mmCIF file of C-alpha atoms in Angstrom:
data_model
loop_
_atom_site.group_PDB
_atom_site.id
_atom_site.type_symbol
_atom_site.label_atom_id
_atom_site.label_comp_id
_atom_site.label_asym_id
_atom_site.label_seq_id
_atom_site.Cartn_x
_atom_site.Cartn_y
_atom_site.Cartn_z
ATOM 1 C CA UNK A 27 25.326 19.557 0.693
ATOM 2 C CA UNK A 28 22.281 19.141 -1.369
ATOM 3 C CA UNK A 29 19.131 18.403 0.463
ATOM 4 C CA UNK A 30 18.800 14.140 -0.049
ATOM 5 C CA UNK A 31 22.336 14.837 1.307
ATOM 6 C CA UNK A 32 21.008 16.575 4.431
ATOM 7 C CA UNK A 33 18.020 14.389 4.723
ATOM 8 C CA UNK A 34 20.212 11.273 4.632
ATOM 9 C CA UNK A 35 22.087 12.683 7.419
ATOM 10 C CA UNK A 36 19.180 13.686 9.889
ATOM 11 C CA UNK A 37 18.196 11.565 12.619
ATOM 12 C CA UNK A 38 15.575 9.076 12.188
ATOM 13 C CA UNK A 39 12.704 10.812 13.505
ATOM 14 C CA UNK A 40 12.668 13.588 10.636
ATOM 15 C CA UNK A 41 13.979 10.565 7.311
ATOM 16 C CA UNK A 42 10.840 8.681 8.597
ATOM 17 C CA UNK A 43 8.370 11.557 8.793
ATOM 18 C CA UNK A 44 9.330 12.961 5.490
ATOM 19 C CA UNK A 45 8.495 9.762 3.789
ATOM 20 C CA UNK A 46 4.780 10.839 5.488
ATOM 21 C CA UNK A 47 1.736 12.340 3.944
ATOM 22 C CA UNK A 48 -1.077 13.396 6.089
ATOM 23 C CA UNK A 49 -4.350 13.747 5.281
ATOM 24 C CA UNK A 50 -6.350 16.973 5.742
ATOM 25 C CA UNK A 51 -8.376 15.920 8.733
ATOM 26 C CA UNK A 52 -6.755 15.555 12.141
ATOM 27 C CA UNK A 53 -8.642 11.894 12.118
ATOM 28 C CA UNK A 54 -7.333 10.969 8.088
ATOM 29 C CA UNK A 55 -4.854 8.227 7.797
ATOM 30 C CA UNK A 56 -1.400 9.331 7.792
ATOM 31 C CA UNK A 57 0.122 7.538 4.597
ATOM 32 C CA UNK A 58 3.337 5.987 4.394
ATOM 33 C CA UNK A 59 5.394 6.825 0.671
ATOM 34 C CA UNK A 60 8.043 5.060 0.800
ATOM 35 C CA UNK A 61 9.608 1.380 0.444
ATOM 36 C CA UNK A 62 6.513 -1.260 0.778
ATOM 37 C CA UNK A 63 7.077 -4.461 1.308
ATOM 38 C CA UNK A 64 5.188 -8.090 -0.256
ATOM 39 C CA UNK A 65 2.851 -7.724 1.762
ATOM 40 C CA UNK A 66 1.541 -4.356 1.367
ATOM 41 C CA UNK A 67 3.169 -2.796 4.192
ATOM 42 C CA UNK A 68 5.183 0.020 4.720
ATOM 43 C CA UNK A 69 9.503 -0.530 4.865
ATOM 44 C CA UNK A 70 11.516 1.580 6.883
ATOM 45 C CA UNK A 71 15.550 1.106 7.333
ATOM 46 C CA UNK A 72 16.939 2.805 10.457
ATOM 47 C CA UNK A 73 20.640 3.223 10.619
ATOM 48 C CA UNK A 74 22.563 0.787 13.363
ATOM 49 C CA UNK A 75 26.258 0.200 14.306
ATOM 50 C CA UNK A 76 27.385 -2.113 11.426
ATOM 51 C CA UNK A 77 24.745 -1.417 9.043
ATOM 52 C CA UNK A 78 21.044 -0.776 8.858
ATOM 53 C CA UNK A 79 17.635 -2.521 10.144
ATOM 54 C CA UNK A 80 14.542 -2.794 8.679
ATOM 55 C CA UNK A 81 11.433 -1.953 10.513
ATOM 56 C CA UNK A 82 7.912 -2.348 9.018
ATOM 57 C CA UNK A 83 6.382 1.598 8.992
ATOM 58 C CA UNK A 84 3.670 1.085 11.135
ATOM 59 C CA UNK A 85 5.731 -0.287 14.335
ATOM 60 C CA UNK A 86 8.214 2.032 13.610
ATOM 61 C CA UNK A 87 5.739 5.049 13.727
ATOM 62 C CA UNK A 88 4.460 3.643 17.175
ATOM 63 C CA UNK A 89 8.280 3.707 19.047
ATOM 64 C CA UNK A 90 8.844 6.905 17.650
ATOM 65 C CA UNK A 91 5.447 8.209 19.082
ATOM 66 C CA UNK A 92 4.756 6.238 22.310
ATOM 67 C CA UNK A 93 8.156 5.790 23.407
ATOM 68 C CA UNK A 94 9.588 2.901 24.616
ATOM 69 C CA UNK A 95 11.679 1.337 21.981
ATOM 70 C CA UNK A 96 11.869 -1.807 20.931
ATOM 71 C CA UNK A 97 8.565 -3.720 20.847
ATOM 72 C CA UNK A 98 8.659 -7.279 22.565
ATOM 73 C CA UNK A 99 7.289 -10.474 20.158
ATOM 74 C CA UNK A 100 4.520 -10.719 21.941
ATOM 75 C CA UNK A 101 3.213 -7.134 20.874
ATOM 76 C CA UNK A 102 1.296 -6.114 17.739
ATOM 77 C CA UNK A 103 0.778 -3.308 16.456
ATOM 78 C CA UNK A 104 -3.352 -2.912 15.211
ATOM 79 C CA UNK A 105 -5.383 -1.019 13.016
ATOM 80 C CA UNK A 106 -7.916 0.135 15.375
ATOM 81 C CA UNK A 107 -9.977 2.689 12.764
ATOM 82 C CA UNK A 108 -8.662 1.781 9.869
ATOM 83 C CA UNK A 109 -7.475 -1.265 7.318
ATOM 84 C CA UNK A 110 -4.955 0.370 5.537
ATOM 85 C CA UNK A 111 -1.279 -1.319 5.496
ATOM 86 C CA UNK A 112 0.378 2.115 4.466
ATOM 87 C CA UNK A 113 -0.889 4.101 7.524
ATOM 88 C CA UNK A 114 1.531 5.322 10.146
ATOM 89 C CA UNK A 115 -1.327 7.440 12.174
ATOM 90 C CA UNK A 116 0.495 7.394 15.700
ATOM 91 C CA UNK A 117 -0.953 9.617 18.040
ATOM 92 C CA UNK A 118 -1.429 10.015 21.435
ATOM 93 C CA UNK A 119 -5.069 10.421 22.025
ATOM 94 C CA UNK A 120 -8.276 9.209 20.372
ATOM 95 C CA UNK A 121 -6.817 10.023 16.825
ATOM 96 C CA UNK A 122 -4.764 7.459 16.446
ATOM 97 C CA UNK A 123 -5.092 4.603 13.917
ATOM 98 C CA UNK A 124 -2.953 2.159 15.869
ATOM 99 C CA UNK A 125 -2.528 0.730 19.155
ATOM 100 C CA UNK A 126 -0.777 -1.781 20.655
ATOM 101 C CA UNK A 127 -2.155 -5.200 21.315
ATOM 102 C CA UNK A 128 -1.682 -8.861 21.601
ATOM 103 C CA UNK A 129 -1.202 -11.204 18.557
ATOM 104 C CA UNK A 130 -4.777 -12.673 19.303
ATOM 105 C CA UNK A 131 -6.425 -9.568 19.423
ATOM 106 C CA UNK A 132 -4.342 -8.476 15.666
ATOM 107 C CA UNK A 133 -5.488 -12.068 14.636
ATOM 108 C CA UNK A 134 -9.206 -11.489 15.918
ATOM 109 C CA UNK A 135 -9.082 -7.973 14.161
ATOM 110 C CA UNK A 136 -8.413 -9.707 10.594
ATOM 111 C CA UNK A 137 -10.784 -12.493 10.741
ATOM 112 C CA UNK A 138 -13.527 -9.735 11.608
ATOM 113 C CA UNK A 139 -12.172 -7.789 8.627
ATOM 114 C CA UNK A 140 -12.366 -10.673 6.297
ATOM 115 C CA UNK A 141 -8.520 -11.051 5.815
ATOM 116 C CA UNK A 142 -8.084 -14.691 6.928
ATOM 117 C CA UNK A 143 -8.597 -17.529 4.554
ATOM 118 C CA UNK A 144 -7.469 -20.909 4.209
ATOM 119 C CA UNK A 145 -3.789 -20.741 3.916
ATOM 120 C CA UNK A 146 -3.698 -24.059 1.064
ATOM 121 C CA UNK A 147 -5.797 -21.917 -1.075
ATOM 122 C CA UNK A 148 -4.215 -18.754 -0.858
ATOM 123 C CA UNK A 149 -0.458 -20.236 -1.227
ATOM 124 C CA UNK A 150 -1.653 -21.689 -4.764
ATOM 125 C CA UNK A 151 -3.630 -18.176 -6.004
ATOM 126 C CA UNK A 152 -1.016 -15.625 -4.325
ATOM 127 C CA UNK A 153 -4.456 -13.982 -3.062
ATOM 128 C CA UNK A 154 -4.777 -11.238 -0.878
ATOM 129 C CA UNK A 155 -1.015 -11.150 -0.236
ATOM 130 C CA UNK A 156 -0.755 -10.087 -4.301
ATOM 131 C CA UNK A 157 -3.944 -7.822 -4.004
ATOM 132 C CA UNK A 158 -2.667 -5.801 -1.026
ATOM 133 C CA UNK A 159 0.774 -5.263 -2.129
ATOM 134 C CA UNK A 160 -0.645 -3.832 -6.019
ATOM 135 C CA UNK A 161 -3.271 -1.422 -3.798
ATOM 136 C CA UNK A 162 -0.607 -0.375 -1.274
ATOM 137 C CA UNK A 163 1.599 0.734 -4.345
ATOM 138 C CA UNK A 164 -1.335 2.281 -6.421
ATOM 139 C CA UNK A 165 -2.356 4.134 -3.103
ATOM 140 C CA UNK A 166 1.124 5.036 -2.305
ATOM 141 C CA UNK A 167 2.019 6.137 -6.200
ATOM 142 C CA UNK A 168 -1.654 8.048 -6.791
ATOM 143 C CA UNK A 169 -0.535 10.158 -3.452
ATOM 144 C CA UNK A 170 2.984 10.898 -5.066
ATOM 145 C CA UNK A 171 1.650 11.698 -8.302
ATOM 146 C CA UNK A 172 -1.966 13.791 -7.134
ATOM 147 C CA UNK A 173 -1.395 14.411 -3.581
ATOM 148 C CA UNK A 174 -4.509 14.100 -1.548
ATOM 149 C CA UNK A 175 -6.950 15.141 -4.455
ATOM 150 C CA UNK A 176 -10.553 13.827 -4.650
ATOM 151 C CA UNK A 177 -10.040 10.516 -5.795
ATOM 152 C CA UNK A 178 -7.488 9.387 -3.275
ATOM 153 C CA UNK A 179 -10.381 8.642 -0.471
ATOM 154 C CA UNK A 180 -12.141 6.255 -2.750
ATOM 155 C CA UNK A 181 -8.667 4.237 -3.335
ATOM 156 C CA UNK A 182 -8.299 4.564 0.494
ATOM 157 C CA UNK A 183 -11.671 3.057 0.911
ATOM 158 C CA UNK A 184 -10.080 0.006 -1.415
ATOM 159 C CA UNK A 185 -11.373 0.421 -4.750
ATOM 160 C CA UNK A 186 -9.646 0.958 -7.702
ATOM 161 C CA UNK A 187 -10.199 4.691 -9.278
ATOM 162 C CA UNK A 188 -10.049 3.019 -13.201
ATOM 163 C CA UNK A 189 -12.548 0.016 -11.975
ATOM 164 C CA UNK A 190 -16.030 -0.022 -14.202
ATOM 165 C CA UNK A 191 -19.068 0.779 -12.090
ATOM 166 C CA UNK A 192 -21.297 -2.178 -12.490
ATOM 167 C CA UNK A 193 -24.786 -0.243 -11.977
#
């Protein structure tokens, strides 16, 4: 059995981790490498009875950490030190990058991060949806390609490593 074999036999704790890349410092996002989604977000298909279910990375990364299983519709799953749709940093204690919380607190934490707009506007441009989904995949395909080398924080931080400095 060769080893994508093996892997696509393990349980779903070890296929989701290996799709993982952590950063060097205990408090560095943990990035997510494979499938992303439209909107810039990690994909993640778990095995079920009668075929398979898709589970964005981050939530995924918090049942497998915290426990619990299923997470009800009226729980989030936030960003609490960073902005970065491919992180999976799940950790119990003050390390972790996300946290469970209501759907008005997720919604309070992106209009303080700048990430809400009017939704005419942003249906006719594509916007940030477009934006976030080419930087997830630049992020996610720099990591693949480079590993965690010294450019990789300054597309973490959201810029673009080929973008002109203006001054």
């Amino acid at each position: 059995m060769s080893d994508a074999e093996a892997l696509d036999e393990a349980p779903d704790s070890v296929r989701f981790w290996s799709k993982v890349v952590k950063g060097p410092r205990p408090s560095d996002c943990w990035i997510w490498t494979g499938a992303i989604g439209d909107d810039g977000y990690g994909r993640y298909w778990q095995r079920v009875p009668g075929g398979q279910r898709m589970w964005r990375a981050h939530r995924f990364a918090v049942t497998l950490v915290f426990g619990g299983g299923e997470l009800s519709e009226h729980e989030t799953v936030r960003h609490q030190s960073c902005d970065v749709p491919l992180c999976v940093h799940a950790a119990l204690g003050a390390d972790s990058h996300l946290i469970l919380g209501s759907v008005a607190e997720n919604n309070l934490d992106r209009s303080r991060a700048g990430r809400h707009a009017n939704m005419h506007s942003l249906r006719r441009s594509g916007g940030r949806r477009r934006d976030q989904v080419t930087a997830s995949r630049e992020l996610r395909d720099h990591l693949l390609t480079h590993g965690w080398d010294a450019a990789f924080p300054t597309l973490l931080a959201g810029y673009s490593i080929d973008q002109e400095q203006l001054f």
